[in-house]
Amino acid sequence: MGATFALAQQSRSDSAPFMVRRMAVRVEALAALLGAAVACLLMMAPLNLGGNSEGAVWKTDLLVLDLPQAAAAGAAFAMVSAVLVVALGQRTAWIVSCGSAIVLLADGLWNRAAATENLATASYIDCIFSGILLGALAVAVHGKPIATGAYLIGALGAIEVGDQTPLPSSGGGGNPIIQWVSVGTLPAWLLVITALLLAVGGALQHDEPATETENTTLAIGPTLSVLVLVTATTLSTGWLVRHAGTPAQIGVTAAIVIAAAMVAALLLPGRDGTLVLLAVAASNAGSAIIAVPRPDWSLPLPVLAVVAGLAAGRRWRSPWIALAATGGLAVFAALTADAAHRHTVIPVLGVTLAALIVGFCFGVAVPRTAGSTVVALAVMIVPGLVVALRGSSFGRVAYSPRWYRDPAGAVSAMPGWMALVITLGCAAAIYRLWQIRSPREPAAPEPTSCAIVTADGSRAGRKTGTVSVTAGA
């Protein structure tokens, strides 16, 4: 695409006290962790579905039917927000993140205070502003290793927990954490803390110098990338769930999604598309496992496994290891599908392995741009072909008629084998991508004092780091 823009990083002044700088790093990391977790949890679980079991059945049905489209809308807005704020600087990104968190808090309080007539509309609002929070926060932490790591842990941990949550208890009993995770209505205190931390994070950013010649060209490549992938996934899953799902139909839809993922990868700069292709494979393999029933004590395991996976991925940066592990997870899902509901150890092991592999994929392929990371997270949020295949028996893109993983649901080995086919297709796409694109240049050390590089190569301002982002090939 050739469109480029410069992202001014607000580096801390050399005269700032050491304690202030250290506090700022911790606040940014905690804000990134909570902000990303809140955004992804709200996009992964239906709004207050568990608390409306006595309401009209058609409202619940409409909510579940619209959830894939609501998640797709949230993923698209995540990319749009990242594109819009990246040219305005990281302080603006923090402000947008904080504003989104405040809107989510207000919406949550309104949902508690009033009887929501249209749950589907309220769910769209949550998903859209969660997407804006997720995209803007990716820009806010870009170039800050500790905050970026916290952002990925929060986002991926929330995605894994939300995706693997069982049906909420109708009586409201059980683990309270599992209850509020599964019903998509987070505690007000958590949203308040998140908004406050994001506000403090924005206040800690230093003023940007005037940049009259700063290039503000929008990123076309990442925007088209997420639109191609999200549109292809949404249309393919909707078509597959309305048909019987013969091997030929499954093969055609898998080929369409793999082709769309390859196009999306080529629209990203350099080899950044590697992470997108890994995310497509890992998300489908993770959806194929039987994740329930499992004991309450296993709830933290996905988050811990994501942390371990990210660390391992940074240590062994080979996408082929990630693809081999993803293929192994798909085979595990196919071979254990029949026995998983009868043996608790299988869901616990499957959930842990899925989170470990997802974290490993995101640690292996570290993109150069915030936009590429948002595209990969969008892949993890939007329900994929394996979810549609599981829902083909009841005509919904969901694990069960009520969206969640059902401990008494039907089991089949076909989702696992389909995930294996998608993994093999993504492996071929990565091989071709690496043939087309040259290896990524080693990253330059972070400057402590330099100027903003504008579109014409001139410099402006002082004590400001620079991240140059290329939107497309």
Short mmCIF file of N, CA and C in Angstrom, two decimals, residues 109-180:
data_model
loop_
_atom_site.label_atom_id
_atom_site.label_comp_id
_atom_site.label_asym_id
_atom_site.label_seq_id
_atom_site.Cartn_x
_atom_site.Cartn_y
_atom_site.Cartn_z
N LEU A 109 -23.81 0.34 34.40
CA LEU A 109 -24.70 0.85 35.45
C LEU A 109 -26.13 1.01 34.94
N TRP A 110 -26.27 1.46 33.69
CA TRP A 110 -27.60 1.61 33.11
C TRP A 110 -28.29 0.25 32.95
N ASN A 111 -27.54 -0.76 32.57
CA ASN A 111 -28.12 -2.09 32.41
C ASN A 111 -28.58 -2.66 33.75
N ARG A 112 -27.88 -2.28 34.83
CA ARG A 112 -28.30 -2.77 36.14
C ARG A 112 -29.52 -2.00 36.65
N ALA A 113 -29.59 -0.71 36.33
CA ALA A 113 -30.65 0.14 36.88
C ALA A 113 -31.96 0.01 36.12
N ALA A 114 -31.89 -0.38 34.85
CA ALA A 114 -33.11 -0.44 34.02
C ALA A 114 -33.24 -1.81 33.40
N ALA A 115 -34.46 -2.19 33.14
CA ALA A 115 -34.71 -3.44 32.45
C ALA A 115 -34.41 -3.23 30.97
N THR A 116 -33.35 -3.85 30.49
CA THR A 116 -32.95 -3.66 29.11
C THR A 116 -33.91 -4.40 28.19
N GLU A 117 -34.60 -3.64 27.34
CA GLU A 117 -35.58 -4.25 26.45
C GLU A 117 -34.92 -5.02 25.32
N ASN A 118 -33.81 -4.51 24.83
CA ASN A 118 -33.15 -5.15 23.71
C ASN A 118 -31.73 -5.52 24.12
N LEU A 119 -31.54 -6.76 24.54
CA LEU A 119 -30.23 -7.21 24.98
C LEU A 119 -29.23 -7.19 23.83
N ALA A 120 -29.69 -7.48 22.62
CA ALA A 120 -28.79 -7.52 21.48
C ALA A 120 -28.19 -6.14 21.21
N THR A 121 -29.00 -5.10 21.28
CA THR A 121 -28.51 -3.75 21.06
C THR A 121 -27.50 -3.36 22.14
N ALA A 122 -27.81 -3.69 23.38
CA ALA A 122 -26.88 -3.39 24.47
C ALA A 122 -25.57 -4.15 24.30
N SER A 123 -25.66 -5.38 23.80
CA SER A 123 -24.45 -6.16 23.55
C SER A 123 -23.60 -5.52 22.46
N TYR A 124 -24.23 -4.98 21.41
CA TYR A 124 -23.50 -4.27 20.36
C TYR A 124 -22.75 -3.08 20.95
N ILE A 125 -23.41 -2.34 21.83
CA ILE A 125 -22.77 -1.16 22.44
C ILE A 125 -21.54 -1.58 23.23
N ASP A 126 -21.68 -2.63 24.02
CA ASP A 126 -20.54 -3.14 24.79
C ASP A 126 -19.40 -3.56 23.88
N CYS A 127 -19.72 -4.31 22.82
CA CYS A 127 -18.67 -4.82 21.93
C CYS A 127 -17.97 -3.69 21.18
N ILE A 128 -18.72 -2.70 20.73
CA ILE A 128 -18.13 -1.60 19.95
C ILE A 128 -17.17 -0.79 20.83
N PHE A 129 -17.61 -0.40 22.02
CA PHE A 129 -16.74 0.41 22.86
C PHE A 129 -15.61 -0.43 23.48
N SER A 130 -15.84 -1.71 23.65
CA SER A 130 -14.73 -2.58 24.07
C SER A 130 -13.69 -2.66 22.97
N GLY A 131 -14.14 -2.74 21.72
CA GLY A 131 -13.20 -2.74 20.61
C GLY A 131 -12.40 -1.46 20.52
N ILE A 132 -13.07 -0.32 20.72
CA ILE A 132 -12.36 0.97 20.71
C ILE A 132 -11.30 1.00 21.82
N LEU A 133 -11.67 0.51 23.00
CA LEU A 133 -10.72 0.45 24.12
C LEU A 133 -9.53 -0.44 23.76
N LEU A 134 -9.80 -1.61 23.19
CA LEU A 134 -8.72 -2.55 22.86
C LEU A 134 -7.77 -1.97 21.81
N GLY A 135 -8.33 -1.34 20.76
CA GLY A 135 -7.48 -0.79 19.70
C GLY A 135 -6.67 0.41 20.15
N ALA A 136 -7.30 1.33 20.87
CA ALA A 136 -6.58 2.52 21.33
C ALA A 136 -5.50 2.15 22.34
N LEU A 137 -5.79 1.18 23.19
CA LEU A 137 -4.81 0.77 24.20
C LEU A 137 -3.59 0.11 23.55
N ALA A 138 -3.79 -0.59 22.43
CA ALA A 138 -2.65 -1.19 21.73
C ALA A 138 -1.68 -0.11 21.27
N VAL A 139 -2.21 1.02 20.82
CA VAL A 139 -1.36 2.14 20.41
C VAL A 139 -0.72 2.80 21.63
N ALA A 140 -1.47 2.90 22.71
CA ALA A 140 -0.97 3.58 23.91
C ALA A 140 0.26 2.88 24.48
N VAL A 141 0.31 1.55 24.40
CA VAL A 141 1.42 0.81 25.01
C VAL A 141 2.49 0.42 24.01
N HIS A 142 2.28 0.75 22.73
CA HIS A 142 3.24 0.32 21.71
C HIS A 142 4.61 0.93 21.97
N GLY A 143 5.65 0.11 21.87
CA GLY A 143 7.01 0.57 22.12
C GLY A 143 7.41 0.52 23.58
N LYS A 144 6.52 0.06 24.46
CA LYS A 144 6.81 -0.05 25.89
C LYS A 144 6.73 -1.53 26.26
N PRO A 145 7.86 -2.22 26.36
CA PRO A 145 7.85 -3.68 26.50
C PRO A 145 7.03 -4.19 27.67
N ILE A 146 7.16 -3.58 28.84
CA ILE A 146 6.45 -4.08 30.02
C ILE A 146 4.95 -3.89 29.86
N ALA A 147 4.53 -2.70 29.43
CA ALA A 147 3.10 -2.44 29.24
C ALA A 147 2.53 -3.29 28.11
N THR A 148 3.30 -3.51 27.05
CA THR A 148 2.83 -4.36 25.95
C THR A 148 2.65 -5.80 26.41
N GLY A 149 3.58 -6.30 27.21
CA GLY A 149 3.44 -7.65 27.75
C GLY A 149 2.20 -7.77 28.62
N ALA A 150 1.96 -6.76 29.47
CA ALA A 150 0.76 -6.78 30.31
C ALA A 150 -0.50 -6.72 29.46
N TYR A 151 -0.48 -5.92 28.41
CA TYR A 151 -1.62 -5.82 27.49
C TYR A 151 -1.95 -7.17 26.86
N LEU A 152 -0.93 -7.88 26.40
CA LEU A 152 -1.16 -9.19 25.77
C LEU A 152 -1.64 -10.22 26.79
N ILE A 153 -1.09 -10.16 28.00
CA ILE A 153 -1.55 -11.10 29.04
C ILE A 153 -3.01 -10.85 29.36
N GLY A 154 -3.40 -9.58 29.52
CA GLY A 154 -4.79 -9.27 29.82
C GLY A 154 -5.73 -9.67 28.70
N ALA A 155 -5.35 -9.35 27.45
CA ALA A 155 -6.22 -9.65 26.32
C ALA A 155 -6.34 -11.15 26.08
N LEU A 156 -5.21 -11.84 25.99
CA LEU A 156 -5.24 -13.28 25.69
C LEU A 156 -5.81 -14.08 26.85
N GLY A 157 -5.46 -13.69 28.09
CA GLY A 157 -6.03 -14.39 29.24
C GLY A 157 -7.54 -14.26 29.29
N ALA A 158 -8.05 -13.06 29.03
CA ALA A 158 -9.51 -12.86 29.03
C ALA A 158 -10.18 -13.61 27.90
N ILE A 159 -9.55 -13.64 26.73
CA ILE A 159 -10.11 -14.38 25.60
C ILE A 159 -10.21 -15.87 25.92
N GLU A 160 -9.14 -16.41 26.50
CA GLU A 160 -9.15 -17.84 26.82
C GLU A 160 -10.18 -18.16 27.91
N VAL A 161 -10.24 -17.34 28.95
CA VAL A 161 -11.21 -17.58 30.02
C VAL A 161 -12.63 -17.44 29.50
N GLY A 162 -12.89 -16.39 28.71
CA GLY A 162 -14.23 -16.19 28.18
C GLY A 162 -14.65 -17.27 27.21
N ASP A 163 -13.73 -17.73 26.37
CA ASP A 163 -14.06 -18.75 25.38
C ASP A 163 -14.34 -20.10 26.02
N GLN A 164 -13.71 -20.38 27.14
CA GLN A 164 -13.80 -21.71 27.74
C GLN A 164 -14.75 -21.77 28.94
N THR A 165 -15.56 -20.73 29.13
CA THR A 165 -16.47 -20.67 30.27
C THR A 165 -17.68 -21.57 30.04
N PRO A 166 -18.07 -22.36 31.04
CA PRO A 166 -19.25 -23.22 30.88
C PRO A 166 -20.54 -22.44 31.04
N LEU A 167 -21.65 -23.11 30.80
CA LEU A 167 -22.97 -22.49 30.99
C LEU A 167 -23.09 -21.94 32.41
N PRO A 168 -23.54 -20.69 32.57
CA PRO A 168 -23.69 -20.13 33.92
C PRO A 168 -24.78 -20.86 34.69
N SER A 169 -24.59 -20.93 35.98
CA SER A 169 -25.57 -21.60 36.83
C SER A 169 -26.87 -20.80 36.86
N SER A 170 -28.01 -21.48 36.65
CA SER A 170 -29.30 -20.80 36.64
C SER A 170 -29.68 -20.29 38.02
N GLY A 171 -29.17 -20.93 39.06
CA GLY A 171 -29.50 -20.50 40.41
C GLY A 171 -28.58 -19.44 40.97
N GLY A 172 -27.56 -19.08 40.17
CA GLY A 172 -26.64 -18.04 40.64
C GLY A 172 -25.62 -18.53 41.64
N GLY A 173 -25.55 -19.86 41.88
CA GLY A 173 -24.58 -20.38 42.82
C GLY A 173 -23.24 -20.60 42.16
N GLY A 174 -22.33 -21.26 42.90
CA GLY A 174 -21.04 -21.55 42.34
C GLY A 174 -20.05 -20.43 42.57
N ASN A 175 -18.93 -20.56 41.91
CA ASN A 175 -17.86 -19.58 42.04
C ASN A 175 -18.32 -18.22 41.53
N PRO A 176 -18.28 -17.16 42.37
CA PRO A 176 -18.77 -15.84 41.91
C PRO A 176 -17.96 -15.27 40.75
N ILE A 177 -16.66 -15.58 40.71
CA ILE A 177 -15.84 -15.08 39.60
C ILE A 177 -16.30 -15.68 38.29
N ILE A 178 -16.57 -16.99 38.29
CA ILE A 178 -17.06 -17.66 37.08
C ILE A 178 -18.41 -17.09 36.68
N GLN A 179 -19.24 -16.75 37.65
CA GLN A 179 -20.56 -16.21 37.34
C GLN A 179 -20.47 -14.88 36.62
N TRP A 180 -19.67 -13.93 37.14
CA TRP A 180 -19.66 -12.63 36.46
C TRP A 180 -18.82 -12.65 35.20
#
